[in-house]
Amino acid sequence: MEEMMLRSAAFNDHTLMPSEYSHDSGDVSPPLEWSPAPEEVVELALACEDPDAPTGTFAHWLLAGIDPVTTALDAGERPTGAVTGRNDFGADGYGGPKPPAGDDPHRYFFRLYGLSEPSGLRPGFTAEDLRAAVQEKIVASGTLVGTFVR
C-alpha cells in the first residue's frame, strides 16, 4: 500500500485542533491537503473518527466519491460530486470535536483512502458501511491525528 501525505494548515499531526473546528463553534471542517493519488486510484474517501469517545469510536466526518485528482479541501468545503455520510451526531457532513468536559484530550483520526475501484456508497452511509466498502480496494492511504479537549 502506498503512503499518502495528509496534513492541515490549521494544526500539525498529534497537536491540538483550533476550537473554530469544533462542534460548539459551528462544525466547520478543517482545511486538509494531501499528496497526489497514485495513478491506479479511481476514488478517494475520507473519515474522521474519535476512538477515545466514552461510547466507543465516534464518527465525525465521512466522505466518499472524492475525485482522485483532488489534493485539498478548504475549511468547510464539501467537494463537488462527493457523497456525504452520516456522522454519529446523526447529521450529514462534518461534526466537529465535542469530547466530554474534563476528559483527557481526545484524538481525531483523519484517514484518507485511495481506492482502486469505486466504493459504491450512497448518501447517508455510516462508518461501518465505509469500512466494508473500502476493505479490499485501498491502494493508498494517509492519516493525520488532531487532538481536542474541553
PDB file of C-alpha atoms in Angstrom:
ATOM      1  CA  MET A   1       0.000   0.000   0.000  1.00  0.00           C
ATOM      2  CA  GLU A   2       1.298   3.432  -0.905  1.00  0.00           C
ATOM      3  CA  GLU A   3       1.552   6.178   1.731  1.00  0.00           C
ATOM      4  CA  MET A   4      -0.162   9.489   1.004  1.00  0.00           C
ATOM      5  CA  MET A   5       0.872  12.595   2.946  1.00  0.00           C
ATOM      6  CA  LEU A   6      -2.128  14.164   4.712  1.00  0.00           C
ATOM      7  CA  ARG A   7      -1.808  17.464   6.581  1.00  0.00           C
ATOM      8  CA  SER A   8      -3.687  20.581   7.658  1.00  0.00           C
ATOM      9  CA  ALA A   9      -2.712  24.239   7.677  1.00  0.00           C
ATOM     10  CA  ALA A  10      -4.777  24.558  10.894  1.00  0.00           C
ATOM     11  CA  PHE A  11      -2.859  22.060  13.082  1.00  0.00           C
ATOM     12  CA  ASN A  12       0.054  19.649  12.972  1.00  0.00           C
ATOM     13  CA  ASP A  13      -0.054  15.891  13.441  1.00  0.00           C
ATOM     14  CA  HIS A  14      -0.829  14.968  17.071  1.00  0.00           C
ATOM     15  CA  THR A  15      -1.395  18.598  18.144  1.00  0.00           C
ATOM     16  CA  LEU A  16      -4.466  20.477  19.361  1.00  0.00           C
ATOM     17  CA  MET A  17      -7.067  21.402  16.770  1.00  0.00           C
ATOM     18  CA  PRO A  18      -8.240  25.030  16.947  1.00  0.00           C
ATOM     19  CA  SER A  19     -11.662  25.430  18.592  1.00  0.00           C
ATOM     20  CA  GLU A  20     -13.066  27.008  15.403  1.00  0.00           C
ATOM     21  CA  TYR A  21     -13.301  23.442  14.006  1.00  0.00           C
ATOM     22  CA  SER A  22     -15.244  22.090  16.997  1.00  0.00           C
ATOM     23  CA  HIS A  23     -18.894  21.117  17.321  1.00  0.00           C
ATOM     24  CA  ASP A  24     -19.504  24.077  19.648  1.00  0.00           C
ATOM     25  CA  SER A  25     -18.173  26.513  17.022  1.00  0.00           C
ATOM     26  CA  GLY A  26     -20.458  25.511  14.176  1.00  0.00           C
ATOM     27  CA  ASP A  27     -18.965  22.338  12.713  1.00  0.00           C
ATOM     28  CA  VAL A  28     -16.618  23.871  10.134  1.00  0.00           C
ATOM     29  CA  SER A  29     -14.305  21.161   8.829  1.00  0.00           C
ATOM     30  CA  PRO A  30     -10.593  21.998   8.943  1.00  0.00           C
ATOM     31  CA  PRO A  31      -8.593  22.608   5.773  1.00  0.00           C
ATOM     32  CA  LEU A  32      -6.824  19.488   4.538  1.00  0.00           C
ATOM     33  CA  GLU A  33      -4.297  18.825   1.814  1.00  0.00           C
ATOM     34  CA  TRP A  34      -2.646  15.667   0.583  1.00  0.00           C
ATOM     35  CA  SER A  35      -0.164  14.333  -1.911  1.00  0.00           C
ATOM     36  CA  PRO A  36      -1.440  13.387  -5.378  1.00  0.00           C
ATOM     37  CA  ALA A  37      -3.101   9.996  -5.537  1.00  0.00           C
ATOM     38  CA  PRO A  38      -1.311   7.159  -7.324  1.00  0.00           C
ATOM     39  CA  GLU A  39      -2.406   6.537 -10.910  1.00  0.00           C
ATOM     40  CA  GLU A  40      -4.471   3.439 -10.061  1.00  0.00           C
ATOM     41  CA  VAL A  41      -6.729   5.374  -7.655  1.00  0.00           C
ATOM     42  CA  VAL A  42     -10.227   5.957  -9.066  1.00  0.00           C
ATOM     43  CA  GLU A  43     -11.841   7.406  -5.924  1.00  0.00           C
ATOM     44  CA  LEU A  44     -10.815   8.979  -2.633  1.00  0.00           C
ATOM     45  CA  ALA A  45     -12.680   8.509   0.642  1.00  0.00           C
ATOM     46  CA  LEU A  46     -12.162  10.349   3.916  1.00  0.00           C
ATOM     47  CA  ALA A  47     -13.126   9.584   7.506  1.00  0.00           C
ATOM     48  CA  CYS A  48     -12.597  11.409  10.793  1.00  0.00           C
ATOM     49  CA  GLU A  49     -13.156   9.330  13.917  1.00  0.00           C
ATOM     50  CA  ASP A  50     -12.556   9.681  17.662  1.00  0.00           C
ATOM     51  CA  PRO A  51     -11.519   6.336  19.215  1.00  0.00           C
ATOM     52  CA  ASP A  52     -11.467   7.924  22.692  1.00  0.00           C
ATOM     53  CA  ALA A  53     -15.216   8.606  22.908  1.00  0.00           C
ATOM     54  CA  PRO A  54     -16.892   7.130  26.017  1.00  0.00           C
ATOM     55  CA  THR A  55     -19.278   5.025  23.913  1.00  0.00           C
ATOM     56  CA  GLY A  56     -16.622   3.684  21.531  1.00  0.00           C
ATOM     57  CA  THR A  57     -15.271   5.026  18.247  1.00  0.00           C
ATOM     58  CA  PHE A  58     -17.330   8.058  17.187  1.00  0.00           C
ATOM     59  CA  ALA A  59     -17.588   9.042  13.506  1.00  0.00           C
ATOM     60  CA  HIS A  60     -17.273  12.815  12.979  1.00  0.00           C
ATOM     61  CA  TRP A  61     -16.964  13.004   9.178  1.00  0.00           C
ATOM     62  CA  LEU A  62     -17.456  10.586   6.307  1.00  0.00           C
ATOM     63  CA  LEU A  63     -16.907  11.384   2.633  1.00  0.00           C
ATOM     64  CA  ALA A  64     -16.659   9.130  -0.401  1.00  0.00           C
ATOM     65  CA  GLY A  65     -16.648   9.655  -4.151  1.00  0.00           C
ATOM     66  CA  ILE A  66     -13.962  12.357  -3.980  1.00  0.00           C
ATOM     67  CA  ASP A  67     -12.371  12.884  -7.400  1.00  0.00           C
ATOM     68  CA  PRO A  68      -8.872  11.335  -7.288  1.00  0.00           C
ATOM     69  CA  VAL A  69      -7.292  14.451  -8.834  1.00  0.00           C
ATOM     70  CA  THR A  70      -8.363  16.446  -5.758  1.00  0.00           C
ATOM     71  CA  THR A  71      -5.439  17.287  -3.455  1.00  0.00           C
ATOM     72  CA  ALA A  72      -7.029  19.644  -0.928  1.00  0.00           C
ATOM     73  CA  LEU A  73     -10.202  20.778   0.787  1.00  0.00           C
ATOM     74  CA  ASP A  74     -10.624  24.287   2.125  1.00  0.00           C
ATOM     75  CA  ALA A  75     -12.114  24.811   5.588  1.00  0.00           C
ATOM     76  CA  GLY A  76     -15.809  23.954   5.457  1.00  0.00           C
ATOM     77  CA  GLU A  77     -15.608  22.679   1.860  1.00  0.00           C
ATOM     78  CA  ARG A  78     -17.795  19.873   0.580  1.00  0.00           C
ATOM     79  CA  PRO A  79     -16.108  18.559  -2.560  1.00  0.00           C
ATOM     80  CA  THR A  80     -18.194  18.642  -5.724  1.00  0.00           C
ATOM     81  CA  GLY A  81     -19.532  15.216  -6.607  1.00  0.00           C
ATOM     82  CA  ALA A  82     -18.623  13.640  -3.272  1.00  0.00           C
ATOM     83  CA  VAL A  83     -21.064  11.548  -1.282  1.00  0.00           C
ATOM     84  CA  THR A  84     -21.561  12.544   2.355  1.00  0.00           C
ATOM     85  CA  GLY A  85     -22.071  10.002   5.105  1.00  0.00           C
ATOM     86  CA  ARG A  86     -23.981  10.362   8.366  1.00  0.00           C
ATOM     87  CA  ASN A  87     -21.831  11.209  11.381  1.00  0.00           C
ATOM     88  CA  ASP A  88     -22.573   9.881  14.861  1.00  0.00           C
ATOM     89  CA  PHE A  89     -24.251  13.159  15.832  1.00  0.00           C
ATOM     90  CA  GLY A  90     -26.938  11.963  13.376  1.00  0.00           C
ATOM     91  CA  ALA A  91     -26.252  14.603  10.724  1.00  0.00           C
ATOM     92  CA  ASP A  92     -24.748  14.509   7.255  1.00  0.00           C
ATOM     93  CA  GLY A  93     -21.331  16.088   6.856  1.00  0.00           C
ATOM     94  CA  TYR A  94     -18.753  17.198   9.382  1.00  0.00           C
ATOM     95  CA  GLY A  95     -19.477  17.220  13.102  1.00  0.00           C
ATOM     96  CA  GLY A  96     -16.562  18.723  14.986  1.00  0.00           C
ATOM     97  CA  PRO A  97     -14.942  17.564  18.220  1.00  0.00           C
ATOM     98  CA  LYS A  98     -17.041  17.696  21.388  1.00  0.00           C
ATOM     99  CA  PRO A  99     -15.443  15.459  23.996  1.00  0.00           C
ATOM    100  CA  PRO A 100     -16.959  15.436  27.475  1.00  0.00           C
ATOM    101  CA  ALA A 101     -15.723  18.361  29.568  1.00  0.00           C
ATOM    102  CA  GLY A 102     -12.939  17.261  31.869  1.00  0.00           C
ATOM    103  CA  ASP A 103     -11.822  14.303  29.732  1.00  0.00           C
ATOM    104  CA  ASP A 104      -8.184  13.974  28.768  1.00  0.00           C
ATOM    105  CA  PRO A 105      -7.586  15.165  25.187  1.00  0.00           C
ATOM    106  CA  HIS A 106      -9.346  13.030  22.598  1.00  0.00           C
ATOM    107  CA  ARG A 107      -7.663  12.004  19.342  1.00  0.00           C
ATOM    108  CA  TYR A 108      -9.316  12.668  15.981  1.00  0.00           C
ATOM    109  CA  PHE A 109      -8.015  10.416  13.218  1.00  0.00           C
ATOM    110  CA  PHE A 110      -8.439  11.877   9.740  1.00  0.00           C
ATOM    111  CA  ARG A 111      -7.912   8.999   7.312  1.00  0.00           C
ATOM    112  CA  LEU A 112      -7.722   9.379   3.551  1.00  0.00           C
ATOM    113  CA  TYR A 113      -8.164   6.278   1.401  1.00  0.00           C
ATOM    114  CA  GLY A 114      -7.189   5.903  -2.245  1.00  0.00           C
ATOM    115  CA  LEU A 115      -9.408   3.244  -3.812  1.00  0.00           C
ATOM    116  CA  SER A 116      -8.703   1.084  -6.865  1.00  0.00           C
ATOM    117  CA  GLU A 117     -12.450   0.658  -7.530  1.00  0.00           C
ATOM    118  CA  PRO A 118     -15.500   2.840  -6.863  1.00  0.00           C
ATOM    119  CA  SER A 119     -16.867   2.468  -3.328  1.00  0.00           C
ATOM    120  CA  GLY A 120     -20.499   2.411  -4.431  1.00  0.00           C
ATOM    121  CA  LEU A 121     -21.511   4.317  -1.305  1.00  0.00           C
ATOM    122  CA  ARG A 122     -24.726   6.338  -1.285  1.00  0.00           C
ATOM    123  CA  PRO A 123     -25.619   9.493   0.712  1.00  0.00           C
ATOM    124  CA  GLY A 124     -26.129   8.834   4.412  1.00  0.00           C
ATOM    125  CA  PHE A 125     -23.722   5.893   4.612  1.00  0.00           C
ATOM    126  CA  THR A 126     -22.264   5.015   8.019  1.00  0.00           C
ATOM    127  CA  ALA A 127     -18.705   4.401   9.210  1.00  0.00           C
ATOM    128  CA  GLU A 128     -19.415   0.657   9.105  1.00  0.00           C
ATOM    129  CA  ASP A 129     -20.633   0.990   5.508  1.00  0.00           C
ATOM    130  CA  LEU A 130     -17.423   2.834   4.611  1.00  0.00           C
ATOM    131  CA  ARG A 131     -15.186   0.207   6.201  1.00  0.00           C
ATOM    132  CA  ALA A 132     -16.981  -2.598   4.377  1.00  0.00           C
ATOM    133  CA  ALA A 133     -16.962  -0.763   1.028  1.00  0.00           C
ATOM    134  CA  VAL A 134     -13.251   0.101   1.018  1.00  0.00           C
ATOM    135  CA  GLN A 135     -11.826  -3.015   2.698  1.00  0.00           C
ATOM    136  CA  GLU A 136     -10.427  -4.747  -0.412  1.00  0.00           C
ATOM    137  CA  LYS A 137      -9.987  -1.587  -2.515  1.00  0.00           C
ATOM    138  CA  ILE A 138      -7.424   0.524  -0.590  1.00  0.00           C
ATOM    139  CA  VAL A 139      -4.199   1.010  -2.562  1.00  0.00           C
ATOM    140  CA  ALA A 140      -3.021   4.196  -0.823  1.00  0.00           C
ATOM    141  CA  SER A 141      -3.753   5.935   2.452  1.00  0.00           C
ATOM    142  CA  GLY A 142      -2.749   8.772   4.723  1.00  0.00           C
ATOM    143  CA  THR A 143      -3.501   9.662   8.341  1.00  0.00           C
ATOM    144  CA  LEU A 144      -3.481  12.901  10.295  1.00  0.00           C
ATOM    145  CA  VAL A 145      -4.301  12.997  14.015  1.00  0.00           C
ATOM    146  CA  GLY A 146      -5.606  16.113  15.742  1.00  0.00           C
ATOM    147  CA  THR A 147      -6.382  16.338  19.439  1.00  0.00           C
ATOM    148  CA  PHE A 148      -9.061  18.304  21.280  1.00  0.00           C
ATOM    149  CA  VAL A 149     -10.024  18.946  24.888  1.00  0.00           C
ATOM    150  CA  ARG A 150     -12.820  20.961  26.551  1.00  0.00           C
TER     151      ARG A 150
END
